[in-house]
Amino acid sequence: MRKKVAVIGAGHVGECTAMYLAERNICDIVLVDIIEDMPKGKALDLAQAGPIRNYDAGIVGSNDFADIKGSHIVVVTSGVPRKPGMTREDLITKNAEIVGSVTENIKKHAPKAMVLMVANPLDIMTFHSWKKMGVDHKLVFGQAGVLDSVRFRTFVGWELGVSPNDIQAMVLGGHGDTMVPLPRYTTVAGIPITELIAPDRIEAISKRTRDGGGEIVKLLKTGSAYYAPAAATVEMVDAILTDRKRVMPCSAYLTGQYGIKDLYIGVPVVLGAGGVEKVIELKLNDQELGELRKSGTIYKEMLSVLGY
Ligand code: APR
């Protein structure tokens, strides 16, 4: 029997997540939203694409959280996206309300599920959901670093005229203006980009990565990015369901690593059947460590808005 993955929120990110998941044929999918009937319609439509796209996963849409029962992973995409001029942090109160009530439903109907947070502000929502779930922090984590690093890979690939597939990138920190792209740990087929790209161009690419979500919000005008966020989410789900022990940056709970405690923030981890099986501590120089800790301090302050 295939494992079941629930996707909460059948908006842009949720529907794309369901679609990419279906195409991997690795799980059955339940898509849940509060808008009446909408997730049922999307699930039907998605199932009917299967014979052409070569998938046959069970795909169900629902307005009833009871249908997430038995889920192995619950992906939370329910939340308001930002509009032009907004930061992810402007969403904090509204999305904490949504994520809080969704987490109560996860606890009630699928208490053993891992929670993969996608709603923004990402690191804060992940912490909020973990507190409400009251489970081991290895089982609750957030998608952000995978997205930020594929943005970095894409821009580096364009800069050098090479395939982004051959680029490995590392981006740490909070999923926001304080994220920390790490050029020293970003390579093209093993060659550090610091040997291939001039410092001013690396700085420009790092800045574009940090502002990557905002650039898309400005162009879309009515919401935020969804193809790459959904693809990054599915990469994480796949690593867990197949126990591949993939090494990727994601929002994980720190217990003193990098000198940071009691906070979710983007760091490289090993993702496998046990969720976040290990946090990897990179050797950072003073500047990189300083930027990561600064990002942590800002997120700590933000958590206090929610009373933590
Ligand atoms: N339970 C289930 N679904 C909900 C709930 C809830 N309590 N509250 C809202 N939703 C649903 C909405 O009805 C909507 O269909 O969540 C969906 C959100 O979809 P979009 O508005 O299209 O937003 P999207 O672009 O998918 O972004 C979702 O992911 O990347 C982040 O910042 C983004 O926080 C935002 C989230």
GROMACS .gro file of C-alpha atoms and ligand atoms in nm:
model
  344
    1MET     CA    1   0.000   0.000   0.000
    2ARG     CA    2   0.124   0.347  -0.079
    3LYS     CA    3   0.174   0.591   0.205
    4LYS     CA    4  -0.070   0.877   0.228
    5VAL     CA    5   0.026   1.243   0.208
    6ALA     CA    6  -0.223   1.516   0.297
    7VAL     CA    7  -0.189   1.861   0.143
    8ILE     CA    8  -0.375   2.128   0.338
    9GLY     CA    9  -0.472   2.426   0.127
   10ALA     CA   10  -0.567   2.357  -0.233
   11GLY     CA   11  -0.463   2.700  -0.362
   12HIS     CA   12  -0.169   2.764  -0.591
   13VAL     CA   13   0.103   2.597  -0.386
   14GLY     CA   14  -0.123   2.313  -0.269
   15GLU     CA   15  -0.253   2.216  -0.612
   16CYS     CA   16   0.097   2.223  -0.765
   17THR     CA   17   0.230   2.015  -0.477
   18ALA     CA   18  -0.045   1.758  -0.537
   19MET     CA   19   0.033   1.755  -0.909
   20TYR     CA   20   0.409   1.707  -0.872
   21LEU     CA   21   0.348   1.443  -0.603
   22ALA     CA   22   0.108   1.254  -0.830
   23GLU     CA   23   0.365   1.257  -1.109
   24ARG     CA   24   0.618   1.083  -0.884
   25ASN     CA   25   0.377   0.797  -0.810
   26ILE     CA   26   0.511   0.766  -0.456
   27CYS     CA   27   0.201   0.819  -0.241
   28ASP     CA   28  -0.174   0.857  -0.228
   29ILE     CA   29  -0.286   1.216  -0.188
   30VAL     CA   30  -0.564   1.393  -0.003
   31LEU     CA   31  -0.616   1.759  -0.081
   32VAL     CA   32  -0.804   1.960   0.185
   33ASP     CA   33  -0.937   2.314   0.175
   34ILE     CA   34  -1.210   2.511   0.348
   35ILE     CA   35  -1.359   2.636   0.021
   36GLU     CA   36  -1.663   2.420  -0.041
   37ASP     CA   37  -1.613   2.145  -0.300
   38MET     CA   38  -1.312   2.315  -0.462
   39PRO     CA   39  -1.054   2.053  -0.350
   40LYS     CA   40  -1.287   1.777  -0.473
   41GLY     CA   41  -1.298   1.937  -0.817
   42LYS     CA   42  -0.921   1.980  -0.832
   43ALA     CA   43  -0.861   1.621  -0.715
   44LEU     CA   44  -1.097   1.482  -0.981
   45ASP     CA   45  -0.931   1.687  -1.252
   46LEU     CA   46  -0.584   1.578  -1.137
   47ALA     CA   47  -0.684   1.210  -1.124
   48GLN     CA   48  -0.819   1.232  -1.477
   49ALA     CA   49  -0.482   1.356  -1.608
   50GLY     CA   50  -0.321   1.038  -1.471
   51PRO     CA   51  -0.373   0.805  -1.769
   52ILE     CA   52  -0.189   1.054  -1.991
   53ARG     CA   53   0.076   1.161  -1.741
   54ASN     CA   54   0.135   0.801  -1.637
   55TYR     CA   55   0.034   0.807  -1.272
   56ASP     CA   56  -0.228   0.617  -1.080
   57ALA     CA   57  -0.204   0.743  -0.722
   58GLY     CA   58  -0.524   0.771  -0.522
   59ILE     CA   59  -0.617   1.139  -0.527
   60VAL     CA   60  -0.904   1.263  -0.311
   61GLY     CA   61  -1.027   1.615  -0.239
   62SER     CA   62  -1.211   1.703   0.079
   63ASN     CA   63  -1.348   1.975   0.305
   64ASP     CA   64  -1.330   1.741   0.602
   65PHE     CA   65  -1.012   1.711   0.805
   66ALA     CA   66  -1.120   1.362   0.914
   67ASP     CA   67  -1.002   1.250   0.569
   68ILE     CA   68  -0.636   1.313   0.658
   69LYS     CA   69  -0.652   1.015   0.896
   70GLY     CA   70  -0.358   0.779   0.845
   71SER     CA   71  -0.143   1.037   0.666
   72HIS     CA   72   0.230   0.985   0.688
   73ILE     CA   73   0.309   1.348   0.610
   74VAL     CA   74   0.085   1.655   0.620
   75VAL     CA   75   0.200   1.943   0.402
   76VAL     CA   76   0.058   2.275   0.523
   77THR     CA   77   0.010   2.529   0.244
   78SER     CA   78  -0.300   2.691   0.394
   79GLY     CA   79  -0.232   3.057   0.446
   80VAL     CA   80  -0.257   3.395   0.286
   81PRO     CA   81   0.009   3.470   0.023
   82ARG     CA   82   0.168   3.815   0.011
   83LYS     CA   83   0.081   4.095  -0.227
   84PRO     CA   84   0.321   4.354  -0.373
   85GLY     CA   85   0.479   4.571  -0.101
   86MET     CA   86   0.430   4.309   0.172
   87THR     CA   87   0.703   4.112   0.344
   88ARG     CA   88   0.646   3.750   0.447
   89GLU     CA   89   0.648   3.875   0.804
   90ASP     CA   90   0.340   4.093   0.740
   91LEU     CA   91   0.144   3.767   0.719
   92ILE     CA   92   0.230   3.656   1.071
   93THR     CA   93  -0.094   3.714   1.264
   94LYS     CA   94  -0.336   3.597   0.997
   95ASN     CA   95  -0.135   3.289   0.903
   96ALA     CA   96  -0.066   3.196   1.266
   97GLU     CA   97  -0.443   3.179   1.313
   98ILE     CA   98  -0.486   2.954   1.008
   99VAL     CA   99  -0.181   2.736   1.084
  100GLY     CA  100  -0.290   2.708   1.449
  101SER     CA  101  -0.636   2.578   1.363
  102VAL     CA  102  -0.500   2.347   1.092
  103THR     CA  103  -0.246   2.203   1.337
  104GLU     CA  104  -0.522   2.131   1.587
  105ASN     CA  105  -0.693   1.931   1.317
  106ILE     CA  106  -0.372   1.744   1.233
  107LYS     CA  107  -0.328   1.661   1.600
  108LYS     CA  108  -0.683   1.536   1.619
  109HIS     CA  109  -0.700   1.333   1.298
  110ALA     CA  110  -0.339   1.239   1.214
  111PRO     CA  111  -0.138   1.274   1.537
  112LYS     CA  112   0.142   1.050   1.411
  113ALA     CA  113   0.197   1.245   1.089
  114MET     CA  114   0.506   1.450   1.018
  115VAL     CA  115   0.427   1.814   0.944
  116LEU     CA  116   0.595   1.988   0.652
  117MET     CA  117   0.526   2.360   0.675
  118VAL     CA  118   0.507   2.578   0.365
  119ALA     CA  119   0.297   2.874   0.484
  120ASN     CA  120   0.481   3.199   0.553
  121PRO     CA  121   0.652   3.345   0.745
  122LEU     CA  122   0.794   3.000   0.718
  123ASP     CA  123   1.028   2.958   1.013
  124ILE     CA  124   0.775   3.116   1.251
  125MET     CA  125   0.485   2.904   1.125
  126THR     CA  126   0.698   2.589   1.161
  127PHE     CA  127   0.775   2.673   1.525
  128HIS     CA  128   0.408   2.755   1.591
  129SER     CA  129   0.290   2.426   1.444
  130TRP     CA  130   0.556   2.226   1.632
  131LYS     CA  131   0.449   2.382   1.963
  132LYS     CA  132   0.087   2.298   1.894
  133MET     CA  133   0.164   1.943   1.780
  134GLY     CA  134   0.372   1.878   2.093
  135VAL     CA  135   0.582   1.609   1.922
  136ASP     CA  136   0.954   1.547   1.868
  137HIS     CA  137   1.099   1.837   1.670
  138LYS     CA  138   1.245   1.593   1.415
  139LEU     CA  139   0.890   1.534   1.291
  140VAL     CA  140   0.802   1.898   1.220
  141PHE     CA  141   1.004   2.100   0.969
  142GLY     CA  142   0.967   2.366   0.704
  143GLN     CA  143   1.035   2.398   0.336
  144ALA     CA  144   1.243   2.700   0.250
  145GLY     CA  145   1.611   2.625   0.201
  146VAL     CA  146   1.539   2.389  -0.087
  147LEU     CA  147   1.346   2.666  -0.261
  148ASP     CA  148   1.605   2.934  -0.184
  149SER     CA  149   1.887   2.713  -0.304
  150VAL     CA  150   1.715   2.624  -0.633
  151ARG     CA  151   1.669   2.995  -0.692
  152PHE     CA  152   2.041   3.044  -0.627
  153ARG     CA  153   2.124   2.750  -0.859
  154THR     CA  154   1.910   2.892  -1.135
  155PHE     CA  155   2.073   3.237  -1.120
  156VAL     CA  156   2.426   3.090  -1.105
  157GLY     CA  157   2.346   2.867  -1.404
  158TRP     CA  158   2.225   3.166  -1.604
  159GLU     CA  159   2.533   3.368  -1.507
  160LEU     CA  160   2.772   3.098  -1.626
  161GLY     CA  161   2.567   2.965  -1.917
  162VAL     CA  162   2.564   2.614  -1.768
  163SER     CA  163   2.287   2.383  -1.655
  164PRO     CA  164   2.152   2.464  -1.307
  165ASN     CA  165   2.127   2.084  -1.269
  166ASP     CA  166   2.505   2.069  -1.233
  167ILE     CA  167   2.508   2.329  -0.959
  168GLN     CA  168   2.489   2.253  -0.588
  169ALA     CA  169   2.398   2.548  -0.369
  170MET     CA  170   2.362   2.615   0.000
  171VAL     CA  171   2.140   2.886   0.148
  172LEU     CA  172   2.096   2.915   0.525
  173GLY     CA  173   1.900   3.135   0.764
  174GLY     CA  174   1.541   3.248   0.780
  175HIS     CA  175   1.325   3.238   0.469
  176GLY     CA  176   1.318   3.616   0.429
  177ASP     CA  177   1.538   3.918   0.382
  178THR     CA  178   1.798   3.779   0.623
  179MET     CA  179   1.860   3.453   0.439
  180VAL     CA  180   2.228   3.369   0.398
  181PRO     CA  181   2.337   3.236   0.057
  182LEU     CA  182   2.677   3.066   0.095
  183PRO     CA  183   2.890   3.112  -0.219
  184ARG     CA  184   3.181   2.917  -0.061
  185TYR     CA  185   2.958   2.611  -0.043
  186THR     CA  186   2.805   2.661  -0.387
  187THR     CA  187   2.972   2.467  -0.665
  188VAL     CA  188   2.947   2.392  -1.035
  189ALA     CA  189   3.025   2.022  -1.080
  190GLY     CA  190   3.240   2.048  -0.768
  191ILE     CA  191   3.413   2.381  -0.851
  192PRO     CA  192   3.332   2.657  -0.597
  193ILE     CA  193   3.163   2.952  -0.768
  194THR     CA  194   3.411   3.179  -0.590
  195GLU     CA  195   3.663   3.055  -0.848
  196LEU     CA  196   3.431   3.115  -1.143
  197ILE     CA  197   3.237   3.435  -1.078
  198ALA     CA  198   3.364   3.782  -0.978
  199PRO     CA  199   3.275   3.893  -0.621
  200ASP     CA  200   3.046   4.177  -0.732
  201ARG     CA  201   2.847   3.940  -0.953
  202ILE     CA  202   2.823   3.684  -0.670
  203GLU     CA  203   2.688   3.961  -0.446
  204ALA     CA  204   2.431   4.058  -0.712
  205ILE     CA  205   2.321   3.694  -0.754
  206SER     CA  206   2.299   3.648  -0.375
  207LYS     CA  207   2.083   3.959  -0.350
  208ARG     CA  208   1.856   3.841  -0.630
  209THR     CA  209   1.821   3.509  -0.445
  210ARG     CA  210   1.729   3.687  -0.120
  211ASP     CA  211   1.472   3.895  -0.309
  212GLY     CA  212   1.370   3.600  -0.530
  213GLY     CA  213   1.021   3.560  -0.386
  214GLY     CA  214   0.957   3.935  -0.387
  215GLU     CA  215   1.059   3.963  -0.753
  216ILE     CA  216   0.786   3.714  -0.843
  217VAL     CA  217   0.524   3.878  -0.616
  218LYS     CA  218   0.589   4.208  -0.794
  219LEU     CA  219   0.534   4.047  -1.134
  220LEU     CA  220   0.230   3.838  -1.038
  221LYS     CA  221   0.064   4.125  -0.849
  222THR     CA  222  -0.207   3.900  -0.699
  223GLY     CA  223  -0.009   3.643  -0.500
  224SER     CA  224   0.325   3.472  -0.456
  225ALA     CA  225   0.533   3.202  -0.626
  226TYR     CA  226   0.405   2.847  -0.645
  227TYR     CA  227   0.579   2.626  -0.903
  228ALA     CA  228   0.921   2.627  -0.738
  229PRO     CA  229   0.785   2.624  -0.380
  230ALA     CA  230   0.573   2.320  -0.467
  231ALA     CA  231   0.861   2.144  -0.646
  232ALA     CA  232   1.087   2.203  -0.344
  233THR     CA  233   0.821   2.064  -0.111
  234VAL     CA  234   0.784   1.749  -0.320
  235GLU     CA  235   1.162   1.697  -0.316
  236MET     CA  236   1.142   1.686   0.065
  237VAL     CA  237   0.838   1.455   0.074
  238ASP     CA  238   1.013   1.219  -0.167
  239ALA     CA  239   1.329   1.209   0.050
  240ILE     CA  240   1.121   1.108   0.351
  241LEU     CA  241   0.894   0.853   0.184
  242THR     CA  242   1.184   0.681   0.010
  243ASP     CA  243   1.420   0.721   0.311
  244ARG     CA  244   1.691   0.852   0.080
  245LYS     CA  245   1.882   1.045   0.351
  246ARG     CA  246   1.899   1.345   0.119
  247VAL     CA  247   2.109   1.636   0.238
  248MET     CA  248   1.918   1.958   0.191
  249PRO     CA  249   1.868   2.288   0.367
  250CYS     CA  250   1.536   2.317   0.544
  251SER     CA  251   1.383   2.490   0.844
  252ALA     CA  252   1.483   2.271   1.138
  253TYR     CA  253   1.477   2.309   1.515
  254LEU     CA  254   1.815   2.400   1.661
  255THR     CA  255   1.929   2.292   2.004
  256GLY     CA  256   2.258   2.483   2.014
  257GLN     CA  257   2.400   2.412   1.668
  258TYR     CA  258   2.558   2.727   1.521
  259GLY     CA  259   2.519   2.878   1.869
  260ILE     CA  260   2.140   2.900   1.820
  261LYS     CA  261   1.882   2.742   2.049
  262ASP     CA  262   1.506   2.692   2.062
  263LEU     CA  263   1.440   2.824   1.712
  264TYR     CA  264   1.347   2.694   1.366
  265ILE     CA  265   1.577   2.827   1.097
  266GLY     CA  266   1.723   2.714   0.765
  267VAL     CA  267   2.021   2.478   0.802
  268PRO     CA  268   2.142   2.172   0.611
  269VAL     CA  269   1.990   1.849   0.738
  270VAL     CA  270   1.967   1.480   0.652
  271LEU     CA  271   1.608   1.403   0.554
  272GLY     CA  272   1.487   1.045   0.569
  273ALA     CA  273   1.220   0.819   0.709
  274GLY     CA  274   1.274   0.967   1.055
  275GLY     CA  275   1.213   1.323   0.933
  276VAL     CA  276   1.503   1.556   1.016
  277GLU     CA  277   1.746   1.282   1.112
  278LYS     CA  278   2.044   1.508   1.161
  279VAL     CA  279   2.137   1.877   1.152
  280ILE     CA  280   2.466   1.928   0.971
  281GLU     CA  281   2.699   2.191   1.116
  282LEU     CA  282   2.903   2.355   0.841
  283LYS     CA  283   3.229   2.528   0.922
  284LEU     CA  284   3.128   2.890   0.876
  285ASN     CA  285   3.358   3.190   0.881
  286ASP     CA  286   3.287   3.482   1.117
  287GLN     CA  287   3.087   3.677   0.862
  288GLU     CA  288   2.867   3.382   0.761
  289LEU     CA  289   2.807   3.281   1.123
  290GLY     CA  290   2.734   3.642   1.216
  291GLU     CA  291   2.472   3.668   0.940
  292LEU     CA  292   2.309   3.340   1.042
  293ARG     CA  293   2.291   3.443   1.407
  294LYS     CA  294   2.155   3.784   1.312
  295SER     CA  295   1.882   3.611   1.114
  296GLY     CA  296   1.812   3.397   1.423
  297THR     CA  297   1.786   3.701   1.651
  298ILE     CA  298   1.530   3.863   1.421
  299TYR     CA  299   1.319   3.546   1.413
  300LYS     CA  300   1.334   3.514   1.792
  301GLU     CA  301   1.191   3.863   1.816
  302MET     CA  302   0.919   3.772   1.570
  303LEU     CA  303   0.821   3.468   1.775
  304SER     CA  304   0.751   3.698   2.066
  305VAL     CA  305   0.469   3.853   1.860
  306LEU     CA  306   0.296   3.515   1.897
  307GLY     CA  307   0.369   3.504   2.269
  308TYR     CA  308   0.662   3.258   2.256
  309APR     N1  309  -0.789   2.505   0.619
  309APR     C1  310  -0.766   2.464   0.492
  309APR     N2  311  -0.738   2.549   0.390
  309APR     C2  312  -0.734   2.679   0.417
  309APR     C3  313  -0.754   2.731   0.549
  309APR     C4  314  -0.783   2.637   0.652
  309APR     N3  315  -0.805   2.678   0.777
  309APR     N4  316  -0.742   2.866   0.542
  309APR     C5  317  -0.713   2.898   0.416
  309APR     N5  318  -0.708   2.786   0.339
  309APR     C6  319  -0.682   2.773   0.196
  309APR     C7  320  -0.748   2.882   0.113
  309APR     O1  321  -0.887   2.858   0.097
  309APR     C8  322  -0.670   2.874  -0.017
  309APR     O2  323  -0.732   2.786  -0.111
  309APR     O3  324  -0.544   2.788   0.167
  309APR     C9  325  -0.535   2.816   0.025
  309APR    C10  326  -0.418   2.912   0.002
  309APR     O4  327  -0.402   2.922  -0.135
  309APR     P1  328  -0.357   3.056  -0.211
  309APR     O5  329  -0.437   3.170  -0.160
  309APR     O6  330  -0.356   3.027  -0.357
  309APR     O7  331  -0.208   3.079  -0.157
  309APR     P2  332  -0.074   3.007  -0.210
  309APR     O8  333  -0.015   3.086  -0.319
  309APR     O9  334  -0.103   2.863  -0.232
  309APR    O10  335   0.020   3.024  -0.082
  309APR    C11  336  -0.007   2.954   0.037
  309APR    O11  337   0.225   2.925   0.094
  309APR    O12  338   0.416   3.007  -0.006
  309APR    C12  339   0.324   3.025   0.098
  309APR    O13  340   0.325   3.262   0.143
  309APR    C13  341   0.251   3.156   0.088
  309APR    O14  342   0.153   3.148   0.308
  309APR    C14  343   0.127   3.129   0.168
  309APR    C15  344   0.102   2.980   0.140
   0.00000   0.00000   0.00000
